[in-house]
């Protein structure tokens, strides 16, 4: 029985020691009014609502929340207001800068932004001109397509004094090309007729790289050629010629001739065959 009483006394004494220690921890510290306004206090996070308190908690830092003091009502003495102003971002590449002025009282005032050099819009203007050229090219292409929809054009027949429909234009990509009867592949040349009648015909002759139109002659018509593209070697009868872009030559009927492409690119010629007699001046 005495042992049990001793145990109870020890337990009671220990509980009293714990209670006194806890009350010492929660005892408020002495502080001034100014300190109480600036101190942020930590309290155990036991409730969801925020409480205002000047007590401090020196226990475990687990599950703590920050309590901010109540704001001071009114403006504090000696509070300095900001004199900053908002300005758009300065274009430093054009030497823009802020202009300040100091008054007699010593205050500095911003007068605004000093404009720098004029903006360089050459790149934008170049892009705009390029866009205009593209749009103009598209417009011309559409207009050209509209003009080529009709294959025939009304022209006046001088003999009958009437307007008759005649094909007076033909696109280059609409030509029908023909190849010579040769076993060489690719063929050395090809030709296409654009306009033809009983007495005259017009067309184009295209030679492959280093291609050659073998020697031949026409018994019933004369041939006129104009070099549009390439560097050619032409033999008429027994004489050899070298022709460049823009040169032209004529082959009378019955005279043999040959044409050779001297470059590794395609050459193009325009030709005209006609049956009327051709005579040269002495």
GROMACS .gro file of C-alpha atoms in nm:
model
  282
    1UNK     CA    1   0.000   0.000   0.000
    2UNK     CA    2   0.281   0.241   0.081
    3UNK     CA    3   0.444   0.166  -0.253
    4UNK     CA    4   0.126   0.256  -0.442
    5UNK     CA    5   0.097   0.585  -0.255
    6UNK     CA    6   0.459   0.669  -0.339
    7UNK     CA    7   0.396   0.608  -0.710
    8UNK     CA    8   0.091   0.834  -0.710
    9UNK     CA    9   0.287   1.114  -0.540
   10UNK     CA   10   0.564   1.087  -0.802
   11UNK     CA   11   0.312   1.106  -1.086
   12UNK     CA   12   0.141   1.410  -0.931
   13UNK     CA   13   0.476   1.582  -0.880
   14UNK     CA   14   0.581   1.522  -1.243
   15UNK     CA   15   0.251   1.659  -1.374
   16UNK     CA   16   0.295   1.976  -1.166
   17UNK     CA   17   0.648   2.024  -1.305
   18UNK     CA   18   0.519   1.990  -1.665
   19UNK     CA   19   0.237   2.239  -1.608
   20UNK     CA   20   0.475   2.497  -1.461
   21UNK     CA   21   0.718   2.456  -1.752
   22UNK     CA   22   0.436   2.501  -2.007
   23UNK     CA   23   0.310   2.815  -1.834
   24UNK     CA   24   0.663   2.961  -1.848
   25UNK     CA   25   0.683   2.897  -2.222
   26UNK     CA   26   0.355   3.079  -2.288
   27UNK     CA   27   0.449   3.377  -2.069
   28UNK     CA   28   0.450   3.697  -2.290
   29UNK     CA   29   0.782   3.874  -2.337
   30UNK     CA   30   0.818   4.246  -2.273
   31UNK     CA   31   0.827   4.454  -2.594
   32UNK     CA   32   0.753   4.805  -2.710
   33UNK     CA   33   0.452   4.912  -2.912
   34UNK     CA   34   0.665   4.963  -3.224
   35UNK     CA   35   0.806   4.612  -3.197
   36UNK     CA   36   0.456   4.469  -3.166
   37UNK     CA   37   0.357   4.637  -3.492
   38UNK     CA   38   0.650   4.489  -3.692
   39UNK     CA   39   0.684   4.139  -3.540
   40UNK     CA   40   0.540   3.842  -3.730
   41UNK     CA   41   0.418   3.576  -3.486
   42UNK     CA   42   0.406   3.200  -3.540
   43UNK     CA   43   0.119   3.000  -3.382
   44UNK     CA   44   0.029   2.634  -3.394
   45UNK     CA   45  -0.197   2.564  -3.691
   46UNK     CA   46  -0.486   2.423  -3.488
   47UNK     CA   47  -0.774   2.611  -3.652
   48UNK     CA   48  -0.858   2.721  -4.004
   49UNK     CA   49  -0.938   3.080  -3.903
   50UNK     CA   50  -0.655   3.337  -3.870
   51UNK     CA   51  -0.603   3.488  -3.526
   52UNK     CA   52  -0.416   3.802  -3.424
   53UNK     CA   53  -0.192   3.750  -3.126
   54UNK     CA   54   0.123   3.897  -2.973
   55UNK     CA   55   0.222   3.574  -2.799
   56UNK     CA   56   0.524   3.378  -2.917
   57UNK     CA   57   0.553   3.004  -2.949
   58UNK     CA   58   0.894   2.846  -2.897
   59UNK     CA   59   0.793   2.486  -2.931
   60UNK     CA   60   0.827   2.260  -3.237
   61UNK     CA   61   0.821   2.432  -3.580
   62UNK     CA   62   0.599   2.160  -3.724
   63UNK     CA   63   0.248   2.263  -3.834
   64UNK     CA   64   0.309   2.636  -3.781
   65UNK     CA   65   0.145   2.921  -3.972
   66UNK     CA   66   0.255   3.281  -4.010
   67UNK     CA   67   0.035   3.547  -3.848
   68UNK     CA   68   0.074   3.900  -3.986
   69UNK     CA   69   0.003   4.193  -3.752
   70UNK     CA   70  -0.294   4.415  -3.824
   71UNK     CA   71  -0.217   4.708  -4.058
   72UNK     CA   72  -0.171   5.050  -3.906
   73UNK     CA   73  -0.476   5.269  -3.953
   74UNK     CA   74  -0.403   5.590  -4.147
   75UNK     CA   75  -0.066   5.697  -4.288
   76UNK     CA   76   0.243   5.670  -4.075
   77UNK     CA   77   0.439   5.981  -4.005
   78UNK     CA   78   0.729   6.040  -4.246
   79UNK     CA   79   0.591   5.807  -4.516
   80UNK     CA   80   0.752   5.889  -4.851
   81UNK     CA   81   0.544   5.860  -5.165
   82UNK     CA   82   0.701   5.729  -5.486
   83UNK     CA   83   0.756   5.982  -5.765
   84UNK     CA   84   0.816   5.722  -6.035
   85UNK     CA   85   0.634   5.754  -6.369
   86UNK     CA   86   0.553   5.492  -6.627
   87UNK     CA   87   0.693   5.530  -6.979
   88UNK     CA   88   0.686   5.295  -7.279
   89UNK     CA   89   1.001   5.091  -7.351
   90UNK     CA   90   1.276   5.308  -7.495
   91UNK     CA   91   1.400   5.231  -7.846
   92UNK     CA   92   1.768   5.243  -7.761
   93UNK     CA   93   1.872   5.155  -8.116
   94UNK     CA   94   1.728   5.495  -8.217
   95UNK     CA   95   1.901   5.676  -7.927
   96UNK     CA   96   1.580   5.749  -7.737
   97UNK     CA   97   1.634   5.869  -7.381
   98UNK     CA   98   1.449   6.020  -7.085
   99UNK     CA   99   1.480   6.394  -7.021
  100UNK     CA  100   1.494   6.511  -6.658
  101UNK     CA  101   1.482   6.858  -6.503
  102UNK     CA  102   1.593   6.963  -6.157
  103UNK     CA  103   1.379   7.233  -5.996
  104UNK     CA  104   1.503   7.504  -5.761
  105UNK     CA  105   1.382   7.303  -5.465
  106UNK     CA  106   1.604   7.012  -5.565
  107UNK     CA  107   1.327   6.786  -5.691
  108UNK     CA  108   1.393   6.596  -6.014
  109UNK     CA  109   1.111   6.593  -6.268
  110UNK     CA  110   1.087   6.375  -6.581
  111UNK     CA  111   0.983   6.581  -6.883
  112UNK     CA  112   0.930   6.285  -7.117
  113UNK     CA  113   1.113   6.097  -7.390
  114UNK     CA  114   1.355   6.264  -7.629
  115UNK     CA  115   1.302   6.124  -7.977
  116UNK     CA  116   1.610   5.982  -8.142
  117UNK     CA  117   1.690   5.928  -8.507
  118UNK     CA  118   1.403   5.843  -8.745
  119UNK     CA  119   1.308   5.477  -8.765
  120UNK     CA  120   1.477   5.273  -9.040
  121UNK     CA  121   1.187   5.125  -9.236
  122UNK     CA  122   1.390   5.024  -9.542
  123UNK     CA  123   1.340   4.654  -9.470
  124UNK     CA  124   0.964   4.695  -9.432
  125UNK     CA  125   0.945   4.903  -9.750
  126UNK     CA  126   1.142   4.640  -9.940
  127UNK     CA  127   0.908   4.366  -9.819
  128UNK     CA  128   0.608   4.579  -9.918
  129UNK     CA  129   0.747   4.638 -10.269
  130UNK     CA  130   0.817   4.267 -10.307
  131UNK     CA  131   0.462   4.186 -10.202
  132UNK     CA  132   0.326   4.437 -10.454
  133UNK     CA  133   0.534   4.277 -10.732
  134UNK     CA  134   0.400   3.933 -10.642
  135UNK     CA  135   0.041   4.058 -10.642
  136UNK     CA  136   0.095   4.237 -10.977
  137UNK     CA  137   0.242   3.921 -11.127
  138UNK     CA  138  -0.057   3.718 -11.009
  139UNK     CA  139  -0.294   3.977 -11.156
  140UNK     CA  140  -0.116   3.973 -11.492
  141UNK     CA  141  -0.122   3.593 -11.497
  142UNK     CA  142  -0.497   3.593 -11.437
  143UNK     CA  143  -0.553   3.855 -11.707
  144UNK     CA  144  -0.335   3.663 -11.950
  145UNK     CA  145  -0.529   3.345 -11.878
  146UNK     CA  146  -0.855   3.525 -11.944
  147UNK     CA  147  -0.725   3.663 -12.274
  148UNK     CA  148  -0.612   3.319 -12.388
  149UNK     CA  149  -0.941   3.144 -12.317
  150UNK     CA  150  -1.073   3.235 -12.659
  151UNK     CA  151  -0.862   3.067 -12.926
  152UNK     CA  152  -0.991   3.278 -13.214
  153UNK     CA  153  -0.987   3.654 -13.264
  154UNK     CA  154  -1.206   3.851 -13.503
  155UNK     CA  155  -0.988   4.015 -13.769
  156UNK     CA  156  -1.087   4.192 -14.089
  157UNK     CA  157  -1.061   4.007 -14.419
  158UNK     CA  158  -0.949   4.274 -14.668
  159UNK     CA  159  -1.081   4.085 -14.968
  160UNK     CA  160  -1.432   4.026 -14.832
  161UNK     CA  161  -1.424   4.333 -14.601
  162UNK     CA  162  -1.567   4.124 -14.316
  163UNK     CA  163  -1.459   4.025 -13.966
  164UNK     CA  164  -1.362   3.659 -13.957
  165UNK     CA  165  -1.245   3.451 -13.656
  166UNK     CA  166  -0.878   3.358 -13.688
  167UNK     CA  167  -0.626   3.208 -13.444
  168UNK     CA  168  -0.362   3.477 -13.402
  169UNK     CA  169  -0.197   3.361 -13.076
  170UNK     CA  170  -0.068   3.035 -12.935
  171UNK     CA  171   0.104   2.959 -12.604
  172UNK     CA  172   0.449   2.803 -12.616
  173UNK     CA  173   0.352   2.525 -12.376
  174UNK     CA  174   0.061   2.427 -12.602
  175UNK     CA  175   0.285   2.338 -12.899
  176UNK     CA  176   0.295   1.980 -13.022
  177UNK     CA  177   0.653   1.869 -13.062
  178UNK     CA  178   0.766   1.610 -13.316
  179UNK     CA  179   1.081   1.402 -13.331
  180UNK     CA  180   1.283   1.294 -13.634
  181UNK     CA  181   1.271   0.928 -13.744
  182UNK     CA  182   1.594   0.833 -13.568
  183UNK     CA  183   1.701   0.546 -13.346
  184UNK     CA  184   1.923   0.769 -13.133
  185UNK     CA  185   1.792   0.818 -12.779
  186UNK     CA  186   1.743   1.081 -12.663
  187UNK     CA  187   1.667   1.229 -13.006
  188UNK     CA  188   1.916   1.494 -13.121
  189UNK     CA  189   1.644   1.752 -13.186
  190UNK     CA  190   1.271   1.814 -13.203
  191UNK     CA  191   1.050   2.069 -13.378
  192UNK     CA  192   0.701   2.217 -13.353
  193UNK     CA  193   0.487   2.427 -13.586
  194UNK     CA  194   0.297   2.720 -13.437
  195UNK     CA  195   0.124   2.859 -13.751
  196UNK     CA  196   0.106   2.723 -14.102
  197UNK     CA  197  -0.072   2.781 -14.430
  198UNK     CA  198  -0.037   2.661 -14.788
  199UNK     CA  199   0.251   2.900 -14.861
  200UNK     CA  200   0.420   2.966 -14.524
  201UNK     CA  201   0.472   2.812 -14.180
  202UNK     CA  202   0.631   2.919 -13.852
  203UNK     CA  203   0.769   2.712 -13.568
  204UNK     CA  204   1.054   2.629 -13.331
  205UNK     CA  205   1.353   2.395 -13.347
  206UNK     CA  206   1.510   2.265 -13.023
  207UNK     CA  207   1.845   2.084 -13.020
  208UNK     CA  208   1.960   1.855 -12.738
  209UNK     CA  209   2.296   1.919 -12.566
  210UNK     CA  210   2.563   1.864 -12.834
  211UNK     CA  211   2.284   1.747 -13.062
  212UNK     CA  212   2.308   1.775 -13.441
  213UNK     CA  213   2.055   1.818 -13.719
  214UNK     CA  214   2.205   1.617 -14.001
  215UNK     CA  215   2.264   1.767 -14.342
  216UNK     CA  216   1.951   1.799 -14.552
  217UNK     CA  217   1.783   2.029 -14.804
  218UNK     CA  218   1.431   2.133 -14.900
  219UNK     CA  219   1.339   2.120 -15.266
  220UNK     CA  220   1.030   2.343 -15.252
  221UNK     CA  221   1.070   2.608 -14.977
  222UNK     CA  222   1.321   2.849 -14.826
  223UNK     CA  223   1.402   2.842 -14.452
  224UNK     CA  224   1.483   3.134 -14.222
  225UNK     CA  225   1.624   3.069 -13.870
  226UNK     CA  226   1.676   3.298 -13.568
  227UNK     CA  227   1.884   3.185 -13.269
  228UNK     CA  228   1.688   3.234 -12.944
  229UNK     CA  229   1.913   3.036 -12.712
  230UNK     CA  230   2.248   2.863 -12.745
  231UNK     CA  231   2.574   2.867 -12.943
  232UNK     CA  232   2.549   2.694 -13.282
  233UNK     CA  233   2.768   2.579 -13.565
  234UNK     CA  234   2.586   2.594 -13.900
  235UNK     CA  235   2.709   2.464 -14.234
  236UNK     CA  236   2.541   2.605 -14.547
  237UNK     CA  237   2.661   2.441 -14.868
  238UNK     CA  238   3.038   2.419 -14.801
  239UNK     CA  239   3.077   2.715 -14.563
  240UNK     CA  240   3.077   2.691 -14.185
  241UNK     CA  241   2.931   2.960 -13.954
  242UNK     CA  242   2.917   3.019 -13.577
  243UNK     CA  243   2.600   3.183 -13.446
  244UNK     CA  244   2.503   3.319 -13.103
  245UNK     CA  245   2.178   3.449 -12.952
  246UNK     CA  246   2.008   3.700 -13.183
  247UNK     CA  247   2.184   3.591 -13.502
  248UNK     CA  248   1.978   3.474 -13.800
  249UNK     CA  249   2.045   3.297 -14.128
  250UNK     CA  250   1.848   3.185 -14.433
  251UNK     CA  251   1.877   2.870 -14.641
  252UNK     CA  252   1.743   2.891 -15.000
  253UNK     CA  253   1.551   2.598 -15.142
  254UNK     CA  254   1.767   2.314 -15.272
  255UNK     CA  255   2.074   2.414 -15.066
  256UNK     CA  256   2.202   2.154 -14.812
  257UNK     CA  257   2.263   2.265 -14.453
  258UNK     CA  258   2.329   2.121 -14.106
  259UNK     CA  259   2.303   2.261 -13.751
  260UNK     CA  260   2.509   2.152 -13.447
  261UNK     CA  261   2.465   2.255 -13.082
  262UNK     CA  262   2.806   2.342 -12.935
  263UNK     CA  263   2.701   2.360 -12.568
  264UNK     CA  264   2.592   2.116 -12.298
  265UNK     CA  265   2.257   2.294 -12.272
  266UNK     CA  266   1.954   2.289 -12.498
  267UNK     CA  267   1.944   2.536 -12.787
  268UNK     CA  268   1.632   2.694 -12.934
  269UNK     CA  269   1.570   2.845 -13.277
  270UNK     CA  270   1.266   2.999 -13.443
  271UNK     CA  271   1.216   2.912 -13.810
  272UNK     CA  272   0.998   3.025 -14.098
  273UNK     CA  273   0.947   2.820 -14.418
  274UNK     CA  274   0.802   2.993 -14.722
  275UNK     CA  275   0.760   2.886 -15.085
  276UNK     CA  276   0.784   3.220 -15.265
  277UNK     CA  277   1.102   3.268 -15.471
  278UNK     CA  278   1.404   3.404 -15.289
  279UNK     CA  279   1.674   3.597 -15.466
  280UNK     CA  280   1.976   3.775 -15.326
  281UNK     CA  281   2.110   4.106 -15.448
  282UNK     CA  282   2.440   4.088 -15.640
   0.00000   0.00000   0.00000
